[in-house]
XYZ file of C-alpha atoms in Angstrom:
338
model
C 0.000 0.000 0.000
C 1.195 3.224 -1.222
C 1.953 5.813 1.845
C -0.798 8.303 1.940
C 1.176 11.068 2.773
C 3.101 10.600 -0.439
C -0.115 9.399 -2.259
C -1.845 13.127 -1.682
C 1.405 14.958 -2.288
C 1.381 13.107 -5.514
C -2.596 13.767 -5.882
C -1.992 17.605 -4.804
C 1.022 18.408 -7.158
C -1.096 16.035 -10.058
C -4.118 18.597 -9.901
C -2.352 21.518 -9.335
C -0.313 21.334 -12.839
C -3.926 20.703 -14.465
C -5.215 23.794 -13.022
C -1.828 25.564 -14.042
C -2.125 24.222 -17.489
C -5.448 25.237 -18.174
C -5.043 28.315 -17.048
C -1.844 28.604 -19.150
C -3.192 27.274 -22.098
C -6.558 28.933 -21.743
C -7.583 29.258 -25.486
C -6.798 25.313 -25.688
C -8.979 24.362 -22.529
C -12.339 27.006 -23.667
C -12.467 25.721 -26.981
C -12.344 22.074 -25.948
C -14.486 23.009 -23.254
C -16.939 24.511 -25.997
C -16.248 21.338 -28.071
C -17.335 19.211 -24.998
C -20.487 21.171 -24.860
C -21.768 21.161 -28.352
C -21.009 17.438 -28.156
C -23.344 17.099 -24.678
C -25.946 19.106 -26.931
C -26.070 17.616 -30.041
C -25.047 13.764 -29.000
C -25.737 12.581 -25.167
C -28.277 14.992 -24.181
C -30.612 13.444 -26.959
C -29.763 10.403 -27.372
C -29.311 9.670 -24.033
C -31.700 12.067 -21.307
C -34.951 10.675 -23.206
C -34.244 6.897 -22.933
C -32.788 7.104 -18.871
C -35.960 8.920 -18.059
C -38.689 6.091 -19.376
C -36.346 3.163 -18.570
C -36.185 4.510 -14.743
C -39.657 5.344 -15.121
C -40.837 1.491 -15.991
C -38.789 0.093 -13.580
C -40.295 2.375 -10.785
C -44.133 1.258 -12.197
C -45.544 -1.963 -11.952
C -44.905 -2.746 -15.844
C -41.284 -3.591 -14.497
C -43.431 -6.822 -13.713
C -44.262 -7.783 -17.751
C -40.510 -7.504 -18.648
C -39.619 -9.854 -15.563
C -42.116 -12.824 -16.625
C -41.117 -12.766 -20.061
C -37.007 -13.021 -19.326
C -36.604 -13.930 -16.208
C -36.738 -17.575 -16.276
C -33.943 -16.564 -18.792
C -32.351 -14.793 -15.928
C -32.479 -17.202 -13.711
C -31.402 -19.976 -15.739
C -28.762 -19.106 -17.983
C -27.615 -15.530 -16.432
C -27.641 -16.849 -12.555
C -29.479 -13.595 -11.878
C -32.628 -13.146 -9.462
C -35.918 -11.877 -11.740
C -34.685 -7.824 -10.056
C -32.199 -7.856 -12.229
C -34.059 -8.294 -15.919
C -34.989 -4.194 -16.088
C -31.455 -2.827 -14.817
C -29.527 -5.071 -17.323
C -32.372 -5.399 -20.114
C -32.466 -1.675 -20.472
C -28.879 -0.860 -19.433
C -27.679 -2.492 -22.236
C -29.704 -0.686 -24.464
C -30.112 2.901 -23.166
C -26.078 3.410 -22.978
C -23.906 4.557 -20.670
C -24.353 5.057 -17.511
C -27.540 3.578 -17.848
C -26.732 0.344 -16.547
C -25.192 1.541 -13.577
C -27.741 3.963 -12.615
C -30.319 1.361 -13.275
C -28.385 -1.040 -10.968
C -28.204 1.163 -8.335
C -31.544 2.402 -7.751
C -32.660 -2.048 -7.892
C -29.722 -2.026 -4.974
C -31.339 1.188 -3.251
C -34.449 -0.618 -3.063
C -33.315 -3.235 -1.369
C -33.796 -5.395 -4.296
C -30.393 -6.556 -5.135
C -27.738 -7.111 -2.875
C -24.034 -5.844 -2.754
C -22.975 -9.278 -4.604
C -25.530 -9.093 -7.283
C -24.734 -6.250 -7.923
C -21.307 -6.868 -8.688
C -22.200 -9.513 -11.004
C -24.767 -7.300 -12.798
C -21.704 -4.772 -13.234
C -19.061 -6.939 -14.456
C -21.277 -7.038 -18.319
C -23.990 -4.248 -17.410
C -22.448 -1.527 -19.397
C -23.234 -0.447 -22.645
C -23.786 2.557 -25.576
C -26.562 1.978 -26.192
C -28.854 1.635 -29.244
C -29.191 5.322 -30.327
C -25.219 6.327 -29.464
C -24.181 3.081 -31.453
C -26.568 2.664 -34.039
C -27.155 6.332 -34.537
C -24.470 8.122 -33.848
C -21.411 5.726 -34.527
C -22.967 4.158 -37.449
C -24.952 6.834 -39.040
C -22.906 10.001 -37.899
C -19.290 8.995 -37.929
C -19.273 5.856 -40.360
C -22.211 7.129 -42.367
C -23.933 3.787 -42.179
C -26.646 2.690 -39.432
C -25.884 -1.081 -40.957
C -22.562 -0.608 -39.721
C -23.715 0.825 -36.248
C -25.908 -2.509 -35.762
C -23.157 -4.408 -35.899
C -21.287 -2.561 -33.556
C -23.985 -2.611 -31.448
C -24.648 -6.252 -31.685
C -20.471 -7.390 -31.346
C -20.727 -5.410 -28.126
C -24.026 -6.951 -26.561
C -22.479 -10.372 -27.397
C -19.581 -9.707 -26.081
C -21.186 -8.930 -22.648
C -23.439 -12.177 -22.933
C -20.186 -14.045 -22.966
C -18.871 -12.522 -19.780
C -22.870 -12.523 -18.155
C -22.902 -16.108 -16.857
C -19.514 -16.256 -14.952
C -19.972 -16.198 -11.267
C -21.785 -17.652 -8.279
C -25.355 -18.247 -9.024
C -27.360 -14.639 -7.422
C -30.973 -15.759 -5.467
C -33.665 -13.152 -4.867
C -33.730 -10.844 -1.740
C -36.887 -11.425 0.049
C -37.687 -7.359 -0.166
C -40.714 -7.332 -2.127
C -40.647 -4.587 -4.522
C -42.771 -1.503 -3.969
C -44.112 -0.170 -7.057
C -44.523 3.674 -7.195
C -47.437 5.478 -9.160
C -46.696 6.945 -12.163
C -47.051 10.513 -11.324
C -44.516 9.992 -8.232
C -42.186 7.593 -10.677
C -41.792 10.703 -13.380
C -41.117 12.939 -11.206
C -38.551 10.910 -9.178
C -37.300 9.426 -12.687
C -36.900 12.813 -14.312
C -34.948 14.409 -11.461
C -32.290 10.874 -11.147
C -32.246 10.834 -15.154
C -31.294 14.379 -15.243
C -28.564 14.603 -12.603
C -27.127 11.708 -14.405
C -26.978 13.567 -17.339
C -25.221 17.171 -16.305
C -22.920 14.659 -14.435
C -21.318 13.216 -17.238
C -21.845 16.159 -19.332
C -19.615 17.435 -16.828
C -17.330 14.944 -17.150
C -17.282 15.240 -21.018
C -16.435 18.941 -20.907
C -13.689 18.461 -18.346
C -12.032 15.769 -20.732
C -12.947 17.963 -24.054
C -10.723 20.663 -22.159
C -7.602 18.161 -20.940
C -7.313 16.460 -24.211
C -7.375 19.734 -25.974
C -4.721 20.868 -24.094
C -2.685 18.099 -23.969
C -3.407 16.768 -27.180
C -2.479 12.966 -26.785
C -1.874 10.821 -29.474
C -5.053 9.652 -31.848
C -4.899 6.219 -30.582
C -5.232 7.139 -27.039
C -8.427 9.924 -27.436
C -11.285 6.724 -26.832
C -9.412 5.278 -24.108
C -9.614 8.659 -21.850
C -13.235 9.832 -23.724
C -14.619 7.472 -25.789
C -17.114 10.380 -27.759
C -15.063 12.778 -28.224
C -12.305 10.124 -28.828
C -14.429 8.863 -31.864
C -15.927 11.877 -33.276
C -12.804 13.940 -33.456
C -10.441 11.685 -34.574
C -8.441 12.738 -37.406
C -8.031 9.003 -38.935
C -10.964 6.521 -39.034
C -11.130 4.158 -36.813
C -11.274 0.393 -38.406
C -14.234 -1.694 -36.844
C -12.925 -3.988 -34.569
C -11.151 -1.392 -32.896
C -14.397 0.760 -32.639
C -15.584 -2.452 -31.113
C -13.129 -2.763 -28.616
C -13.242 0.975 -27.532
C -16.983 0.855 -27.243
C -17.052 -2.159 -24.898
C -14.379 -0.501 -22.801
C -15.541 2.609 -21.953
C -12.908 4.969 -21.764
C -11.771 6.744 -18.327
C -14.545 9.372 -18.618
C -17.252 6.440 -18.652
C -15.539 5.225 -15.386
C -15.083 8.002 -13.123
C -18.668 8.712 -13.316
C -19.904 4.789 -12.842
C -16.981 4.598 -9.798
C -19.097 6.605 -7.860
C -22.168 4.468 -8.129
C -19.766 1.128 -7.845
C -18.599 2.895 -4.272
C -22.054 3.297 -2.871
C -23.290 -0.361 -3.754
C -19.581 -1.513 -2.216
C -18.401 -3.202 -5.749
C -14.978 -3.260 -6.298
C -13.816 -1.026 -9.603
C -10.674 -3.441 -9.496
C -12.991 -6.448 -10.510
C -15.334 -3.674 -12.863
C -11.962 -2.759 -14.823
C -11.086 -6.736 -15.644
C -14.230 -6.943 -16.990
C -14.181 -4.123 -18.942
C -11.085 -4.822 -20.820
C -12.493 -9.104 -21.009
C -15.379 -7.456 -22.881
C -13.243 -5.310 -25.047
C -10.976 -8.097 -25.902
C -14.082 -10.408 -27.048
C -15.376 -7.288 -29.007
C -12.537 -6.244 -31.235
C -12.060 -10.662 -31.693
C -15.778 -10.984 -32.423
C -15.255 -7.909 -35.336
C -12.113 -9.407 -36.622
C -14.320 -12.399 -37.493
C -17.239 -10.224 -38.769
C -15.298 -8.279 -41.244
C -13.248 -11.847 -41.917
C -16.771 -13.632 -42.815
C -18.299 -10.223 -44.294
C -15.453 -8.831 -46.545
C -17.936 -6.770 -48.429
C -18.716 -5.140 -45.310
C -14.890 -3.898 -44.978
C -14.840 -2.726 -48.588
C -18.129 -0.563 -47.998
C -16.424 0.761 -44.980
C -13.336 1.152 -46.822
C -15.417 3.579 -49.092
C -15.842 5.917 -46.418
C -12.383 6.153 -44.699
C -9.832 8.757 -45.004
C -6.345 8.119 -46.290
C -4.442 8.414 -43.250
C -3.901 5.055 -41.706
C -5.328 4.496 -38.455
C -1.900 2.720 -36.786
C -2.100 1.242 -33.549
C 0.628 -1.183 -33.569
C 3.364 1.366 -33.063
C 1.654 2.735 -30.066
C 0.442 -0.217 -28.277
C 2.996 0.202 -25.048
C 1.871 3.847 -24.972
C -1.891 2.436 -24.788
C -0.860 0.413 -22.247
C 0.757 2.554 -20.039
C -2.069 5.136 -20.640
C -4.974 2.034 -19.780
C -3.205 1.632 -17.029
C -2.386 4.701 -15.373
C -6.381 5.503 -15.971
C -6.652 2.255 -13.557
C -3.985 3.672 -10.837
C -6.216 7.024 -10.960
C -9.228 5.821 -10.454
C -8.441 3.109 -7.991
C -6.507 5.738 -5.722
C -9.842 7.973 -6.079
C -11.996 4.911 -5.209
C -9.540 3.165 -2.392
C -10.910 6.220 0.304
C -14.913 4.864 -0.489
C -14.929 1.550 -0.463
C -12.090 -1.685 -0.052
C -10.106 -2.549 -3.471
């Protein structure tokens, strides 16, 4: 264990050359800052605020119930997950990130998960979603929604691979309280939206560093995986969209540590999972664009000249994935036990 008198000298001196070098660098930091934003506004806000609001607001409501008869013998079965857990993971892995976790969370809040189901829920709960992936991946950046279903579809398989590892989870015998659906908007609304300016917040904050720092293309997704994607000077091949997806990027996982620390999951065991998933993803593509070639060749239609080269970098990915575990594992290690 680290001494924590040299860990928050280390901390202290860490944050106070960010604040020094956005201050220094001002221009750099606003106009990332301002790129952050017009991302929030034109990408998560939509395709993201809508679809946390209804999916906390049927899993307040009794229609939570119909989704739990129809898959959770599927649950139970396969998944070795009580029925609570069919909403938080069915629509987590659709709405996007931090869906999942928030959706976890308030199941665990209820009293209807416990601490270790939970933890199992997170290791494959996490997600971009249909619109960010389909809609925004595909049909925004690669110009093709085809191509943004089978992004989509690589990374949902790649978390049904990891899904059934683990001890076998049994219901809690808290019996789930079912708010009206005046009471569930409301409370759905406010948890959606806080949600939201929190990892718009995030975003910004990352929009700013990266624009300041300005770290090499191959590293942008692993520290924010929107902006990472979107404003990327090369184009990124497919199975390495894949894997970037599934991962996350460090923005992604400072704001689901938080919710990790208050249902006492470990972000150690979170962070192995993550990269598992990412791993299966960019595999599972490789084999896609093996078996489809004409799917390459469309996509090679659409790419720029520059080659996206991530060979010559991978020690610097490396060392970047995991100093962005040392951070947030030395943020986490005061909240709960790594």
């Amino acid at each position: 264990m680290i001494n924590t008198k040299y860990s928050d000298t280390a901390l202290a001196l860490f944050l106070t050359g960010l604040i020094i070098a956005l201050m220094w660098l001002s221009p750099n930091a606003k106009e990332g800052a301002q790129n952050g934003i017009a991302m929030c506004e034109n990408i998560i806000i939509p395709s993201l605020l809508p679809i946390m609001i209804l999916t906390n607001l049927l899993q307040k409501t009794s229609a939570a119930r119909v989704f739990e008869r129809l898959f959770g013998g599927f649950f139970v079965r396969v998944l070795r997950l009580p029925k609570s857990a069919v909403t938080p993971v069915f629509f987590g892995l659709i709405g996007g990130y931090p869906t999942g976790a928030v959706l976890t969370y308030e199941q665990f809040k209820a009293g209807l998960i416990t601490s270790e189901t939970a933890s199992r829920i997170m290791r494959f709960n996490f997600s971009g979603g249909l619109a960010f992936i389909i809609s925004a991946v595909g049909g925004s950046y690669y110009k093709s929604r085809a191509t943004g279903a089978v992004l989509f579809c690589v990374c949902l398989l790649s978390e049904l691979i990891i899904a059934p590892f683990g001890k076998r989870q049994a219901n809690t015998n808290h019996i789930a309280e079912r708010s009206s659906f005046s009471d569930a908007l409301c409370n759905s609304t406010e948890i959606s939206s806080k949600s939201v300016i929190l990892m718009g917040a995030y975003i910004i904050l990352f929009c700013a560093l990266i624009n300041v720092f300005n770290p090499p293309n191959v590293l942008l997704p692993l520290f924010e995986i929107t902006s990472g994607i979107f404003t990327s000077k090369v184009k990124i091949p497919l199975p390495y969209c894949a894997f970037f997806l599934s991962f996350g990027g460090l923005c992604v996982h400072l704001q689901v540590a938080g919710i990790l620390a208050k249902m006492k999951v470990k972000y150690s065991e979170f962070l192995l999972f993550r990269v598992a998933s990412a791993v299966f993803s960019y595999a599972l593509c490789e084999v896609y664009c093996k078996v489809f070639p004409q799917s390459s060749a469309v996509f090679a239609n659409s790419a720029v000249s520059v080659p996206f080269q991530f060979s010559q970098n991978v020690s610097i990915s490396i060392i970047a994935m995991l100093g962005c575990a040392v951070l947030v594992l030395d943020i986490e290690n005061r909240k709960i036990s790594i």
